[in-house]
mmCIF file of C-alpha atoms in Angstrom:
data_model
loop_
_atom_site.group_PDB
_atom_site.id
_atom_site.type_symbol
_atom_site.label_atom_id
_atom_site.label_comp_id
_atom_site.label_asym_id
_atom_site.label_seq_id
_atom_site.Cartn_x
_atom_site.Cartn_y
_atom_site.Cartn_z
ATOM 1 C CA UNK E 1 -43.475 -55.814 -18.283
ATOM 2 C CA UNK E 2 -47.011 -54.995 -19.360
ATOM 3 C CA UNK E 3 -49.236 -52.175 -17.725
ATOM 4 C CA UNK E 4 -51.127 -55.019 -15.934
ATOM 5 C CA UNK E 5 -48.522 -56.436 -13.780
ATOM 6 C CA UNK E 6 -46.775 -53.349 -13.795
ATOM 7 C CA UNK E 7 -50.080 -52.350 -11.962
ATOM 8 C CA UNK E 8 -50.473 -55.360 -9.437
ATOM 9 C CA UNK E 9 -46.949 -54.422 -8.797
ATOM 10 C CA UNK E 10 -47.595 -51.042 -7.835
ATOM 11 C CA UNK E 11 -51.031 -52.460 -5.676
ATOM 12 C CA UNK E 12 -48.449 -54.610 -4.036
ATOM 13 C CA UNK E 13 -46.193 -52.126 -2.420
ATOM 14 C CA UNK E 14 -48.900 -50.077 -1.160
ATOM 15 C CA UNK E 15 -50.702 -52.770 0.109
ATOM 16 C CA UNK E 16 -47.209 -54.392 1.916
ATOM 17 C CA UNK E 17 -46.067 -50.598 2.396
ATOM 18 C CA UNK E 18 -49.363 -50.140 4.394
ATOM 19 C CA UNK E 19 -49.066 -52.987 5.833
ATOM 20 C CA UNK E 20 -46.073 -52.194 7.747
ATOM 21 C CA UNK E 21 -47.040 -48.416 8.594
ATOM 22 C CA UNK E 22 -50.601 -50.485 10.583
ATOM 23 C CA UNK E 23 -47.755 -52.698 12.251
ATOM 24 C CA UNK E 24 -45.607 -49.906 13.407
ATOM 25 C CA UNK E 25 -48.555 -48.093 15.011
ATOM 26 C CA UNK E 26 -50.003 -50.789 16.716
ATOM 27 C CA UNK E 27 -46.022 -51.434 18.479
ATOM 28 C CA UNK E 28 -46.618 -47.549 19.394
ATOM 29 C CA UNK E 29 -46.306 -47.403 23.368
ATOM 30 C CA UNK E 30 -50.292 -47.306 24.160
ATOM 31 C CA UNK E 31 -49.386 -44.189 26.246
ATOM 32 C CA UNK E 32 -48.654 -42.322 22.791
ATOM 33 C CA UNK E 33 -51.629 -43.613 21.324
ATOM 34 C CA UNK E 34 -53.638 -42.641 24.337
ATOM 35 C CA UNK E 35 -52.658 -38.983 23.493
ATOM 36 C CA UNK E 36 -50.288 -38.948 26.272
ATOM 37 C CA UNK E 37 -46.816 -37.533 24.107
ATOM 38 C CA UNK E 38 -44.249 -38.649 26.586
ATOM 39 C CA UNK E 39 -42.844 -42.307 26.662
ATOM 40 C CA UNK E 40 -42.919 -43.930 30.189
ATOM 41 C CA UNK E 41 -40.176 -43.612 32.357
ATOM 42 C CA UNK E 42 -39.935 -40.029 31.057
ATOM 43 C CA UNK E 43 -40.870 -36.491 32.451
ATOM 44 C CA UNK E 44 -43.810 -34.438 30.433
ATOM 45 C CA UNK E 45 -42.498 -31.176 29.267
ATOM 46 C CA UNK E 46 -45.587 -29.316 30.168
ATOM 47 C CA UNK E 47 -48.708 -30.423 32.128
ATOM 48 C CA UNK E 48 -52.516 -29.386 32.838
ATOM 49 C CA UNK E 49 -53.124 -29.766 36.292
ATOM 50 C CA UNK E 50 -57.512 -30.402 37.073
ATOM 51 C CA UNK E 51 -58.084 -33.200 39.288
ATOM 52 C CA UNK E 52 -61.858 -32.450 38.677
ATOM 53 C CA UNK E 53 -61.390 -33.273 34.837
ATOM 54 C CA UNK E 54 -58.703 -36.075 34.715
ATOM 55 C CA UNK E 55 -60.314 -37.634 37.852
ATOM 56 C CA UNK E 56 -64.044 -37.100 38.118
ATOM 57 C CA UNK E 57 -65.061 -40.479 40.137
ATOM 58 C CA UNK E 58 -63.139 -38.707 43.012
ATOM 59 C CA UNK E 59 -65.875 -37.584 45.611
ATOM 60 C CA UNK E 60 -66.487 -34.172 47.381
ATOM 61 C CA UNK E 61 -63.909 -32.317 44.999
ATOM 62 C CA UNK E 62 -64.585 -28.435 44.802
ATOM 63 C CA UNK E 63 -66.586 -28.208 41.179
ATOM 64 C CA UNK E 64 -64.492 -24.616 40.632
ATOM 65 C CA UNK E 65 -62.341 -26.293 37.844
ATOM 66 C CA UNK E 66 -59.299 -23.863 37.705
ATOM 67 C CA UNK E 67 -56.561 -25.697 36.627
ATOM 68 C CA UNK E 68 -53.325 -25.252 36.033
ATOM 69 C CA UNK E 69 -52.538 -24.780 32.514
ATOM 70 C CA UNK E 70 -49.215 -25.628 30.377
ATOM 71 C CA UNK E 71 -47.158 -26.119 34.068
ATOM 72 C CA UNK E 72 -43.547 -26.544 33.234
ATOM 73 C CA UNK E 73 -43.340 -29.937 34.462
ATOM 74 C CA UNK E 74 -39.902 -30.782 33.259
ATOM 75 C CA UNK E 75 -37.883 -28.063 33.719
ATOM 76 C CA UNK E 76 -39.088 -27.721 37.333
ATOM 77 C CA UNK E 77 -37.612 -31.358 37.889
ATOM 78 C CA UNK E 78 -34.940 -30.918 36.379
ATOM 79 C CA UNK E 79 -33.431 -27.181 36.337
ATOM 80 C CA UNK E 80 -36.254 -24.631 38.887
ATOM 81 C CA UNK E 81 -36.094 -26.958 42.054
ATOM 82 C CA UNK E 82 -31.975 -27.951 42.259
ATOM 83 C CA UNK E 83 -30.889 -26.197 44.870
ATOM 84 C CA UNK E 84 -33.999 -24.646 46.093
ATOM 85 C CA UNK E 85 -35.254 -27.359 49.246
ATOM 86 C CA UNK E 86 -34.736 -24.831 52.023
ATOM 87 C CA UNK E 87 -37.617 -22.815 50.475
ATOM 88 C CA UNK E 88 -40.140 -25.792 50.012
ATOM 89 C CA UNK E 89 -43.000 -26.872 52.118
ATOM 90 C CA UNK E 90 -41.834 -30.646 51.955
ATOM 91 C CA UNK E 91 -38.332 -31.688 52.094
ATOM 92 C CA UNK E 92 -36.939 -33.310 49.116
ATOM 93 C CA UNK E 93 -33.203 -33.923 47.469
ATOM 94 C CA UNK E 94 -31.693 -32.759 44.202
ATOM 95 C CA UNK E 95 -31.224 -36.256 43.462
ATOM 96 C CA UNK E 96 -35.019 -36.484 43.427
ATOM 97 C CA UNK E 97 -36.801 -33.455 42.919
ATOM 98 C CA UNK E 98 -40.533 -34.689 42.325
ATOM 99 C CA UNK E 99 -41.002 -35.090 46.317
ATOM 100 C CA UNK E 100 -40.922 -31.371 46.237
ATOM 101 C CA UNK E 101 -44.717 -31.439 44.656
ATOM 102 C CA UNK E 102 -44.916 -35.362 44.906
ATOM 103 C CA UNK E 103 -45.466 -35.614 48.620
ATOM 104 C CA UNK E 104 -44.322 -38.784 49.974
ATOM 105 C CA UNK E 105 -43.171 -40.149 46.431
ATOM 106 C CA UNK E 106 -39.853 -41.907 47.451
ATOM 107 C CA UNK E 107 -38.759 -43.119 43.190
ATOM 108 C CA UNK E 108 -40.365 -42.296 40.317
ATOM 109 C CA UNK E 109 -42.123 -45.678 40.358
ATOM 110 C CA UNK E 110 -44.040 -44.050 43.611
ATOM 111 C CA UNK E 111 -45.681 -41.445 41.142
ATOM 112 C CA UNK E 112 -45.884 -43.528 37.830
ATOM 113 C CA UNK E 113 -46.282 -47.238 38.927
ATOM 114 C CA UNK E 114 -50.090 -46.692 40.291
ATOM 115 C CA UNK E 115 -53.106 -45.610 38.264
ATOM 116 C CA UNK E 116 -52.939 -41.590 38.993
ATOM 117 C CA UNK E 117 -56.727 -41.063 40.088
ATOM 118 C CA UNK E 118 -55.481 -43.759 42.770
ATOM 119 C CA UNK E 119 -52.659 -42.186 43.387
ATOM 120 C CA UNK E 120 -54.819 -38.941 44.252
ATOM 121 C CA UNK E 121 -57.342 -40.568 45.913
ATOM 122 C CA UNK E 122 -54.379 -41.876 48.118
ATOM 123 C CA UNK E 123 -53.464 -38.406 48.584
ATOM 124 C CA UNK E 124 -56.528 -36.727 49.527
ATOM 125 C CA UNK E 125 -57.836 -39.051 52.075
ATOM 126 C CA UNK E 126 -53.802 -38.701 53.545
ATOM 127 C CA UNK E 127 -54.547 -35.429 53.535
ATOM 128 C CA UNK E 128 -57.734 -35.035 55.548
ATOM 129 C CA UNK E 129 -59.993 -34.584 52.473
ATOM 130 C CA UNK E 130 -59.940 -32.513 49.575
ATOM 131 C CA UNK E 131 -60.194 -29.410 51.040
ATOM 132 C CA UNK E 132 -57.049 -30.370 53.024
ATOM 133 C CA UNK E 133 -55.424 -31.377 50.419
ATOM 134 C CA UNK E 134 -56.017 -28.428 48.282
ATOM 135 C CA UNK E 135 -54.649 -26.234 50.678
ATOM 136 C CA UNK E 136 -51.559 -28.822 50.825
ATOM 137 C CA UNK E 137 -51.194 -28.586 47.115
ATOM 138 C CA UNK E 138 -51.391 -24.684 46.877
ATOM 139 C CA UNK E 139 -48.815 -24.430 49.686
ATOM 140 C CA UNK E 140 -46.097 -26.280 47.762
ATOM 141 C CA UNK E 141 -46.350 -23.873 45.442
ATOM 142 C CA UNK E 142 -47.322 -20.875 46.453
ATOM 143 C CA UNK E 143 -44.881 -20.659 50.214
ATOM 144 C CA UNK E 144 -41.497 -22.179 47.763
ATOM 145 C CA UNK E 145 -42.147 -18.922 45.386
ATOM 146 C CA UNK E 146 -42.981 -16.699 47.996
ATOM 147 C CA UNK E 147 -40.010 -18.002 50.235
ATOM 148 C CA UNK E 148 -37.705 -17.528 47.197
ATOM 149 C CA UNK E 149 -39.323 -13.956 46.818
ATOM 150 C CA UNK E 150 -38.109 -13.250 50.333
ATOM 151 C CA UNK E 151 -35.191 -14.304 49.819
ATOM 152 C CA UNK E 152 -34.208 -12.467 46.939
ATOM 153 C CA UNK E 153 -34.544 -14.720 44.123
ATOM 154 C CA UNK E 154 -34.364 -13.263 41.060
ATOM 155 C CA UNK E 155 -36.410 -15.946 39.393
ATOM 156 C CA UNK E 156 -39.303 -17.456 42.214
ATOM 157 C CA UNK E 157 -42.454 -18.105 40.423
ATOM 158 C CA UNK E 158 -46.106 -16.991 40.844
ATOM 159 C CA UNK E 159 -47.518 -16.765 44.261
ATOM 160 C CA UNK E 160 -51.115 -15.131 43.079
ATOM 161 C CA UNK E 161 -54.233 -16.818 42.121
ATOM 162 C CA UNK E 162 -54.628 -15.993 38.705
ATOM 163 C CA UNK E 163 -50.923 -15.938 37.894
ATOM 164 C CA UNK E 164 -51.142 -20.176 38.210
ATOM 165 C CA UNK E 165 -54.745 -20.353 36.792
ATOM 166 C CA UNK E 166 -55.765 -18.936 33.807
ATOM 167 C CA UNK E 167 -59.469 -17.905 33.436
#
C-alpha cells in the first residue's frame, strides 16, 4: 500500500467516522439539543423556577424576577413529598406526587403534554391573575414546610423569602 491510498484511506474513515457522529446527533431527542438535559417522560433533577424569564409573553407578571434556583425537582417527587399530603396546601397521592406543586395535574401528561407557558397561562387566569397565583404558588411551599415545622419534622424545608430565592 503506498502513502497515497494509505492517505485516502485514512480521509475515508474520518470522513464516514464523521459522518456517523452528524447522524447520531441529529437522532438526539430535540429536548437534549434544546439544552433541556432530561429525556421526556422523565423528571429533571434540579430546576430554575422564573416564569418572568422562561415565559415573558405572559401579561401583568410582577417584573421582580426572583426565582427559584437549582429546586430539587426530583427528589421532591420522588423521596421529600411520600408521605407528607396531610401537610400540603393541595391534596395529592404518593402514587402521584407532582399534584402537590402541580395543581390540578391529574398524569404526568397533564404537566408535560402542553406547551408550559400554556400550561401557566392556564394556571394564572385559574387562579384569578398573577398576583393570585403567586400567592397560590408560594403557599404550596411555604404552609407544607411550615406545617412539617409544626409538626416536628426533622427535615421540612425553607419557609423564608430568601431561603427559596437567592439574590
Amino acid at each position: 500500500m503506498n502513502k497515497k491510498s494509505a492517505h485516502k484511506k485514512y480521509s475515508l474513515r474520518n470522513l464516514l467516522g464523521s459522518a456517523c457522529a452528524v447522524a447520531m446527533l441529529l437522532a438526539l431527542p430535540v429536548q437534549l439539543l434544546a439544552g433541556e438535559a432530561t429525556p421526556p417522560g422523565q423528571i429533571p433533577e434540579k430546576i430554575t423556577i422564573n416564569v418572568q424569564t422562561s415565559c415573558p409573553q405572559i401579561a401583568d407578571l410582577d417584573q421582580d424576577k426572583k426565582e427559584v434556583k437549582e429546586f430539587s425537582h426530583k427528589l421532591h417527587a420522588e423521596k421529600y413529598l411520600l408521605g407528607k399530603s396531610a401537610f400540603a396546601a393541595h391534596p395529592y397521592t404518593d402514587a402521584f406526587t407532582c399534584a402537590a406543586c402541580h395543581t390540578g395535574a391529574e398524569s404526568p401528561e397533564a404537566i408535560t403534554g402542553a406547551d408550559k407557558c400554556e400550561r401557566l397561562t392556564a394556571a394564572i387566569e385559574k387562579e384569578g391573575g398573577p398576583k393570585k397565583y403567586k400567592e397560590m404558588m408560594h403557599a404550596v411551599c411555604q404552609n407544607c414546610h411550615k406545617n412539617m415545622q409544626k409538626a416536628g419534622e426533622s427535615k421540612s424545608g425553607p419557609a423564608k423569602c430568601n431561603e427559596c430565592h437567592s439574590k
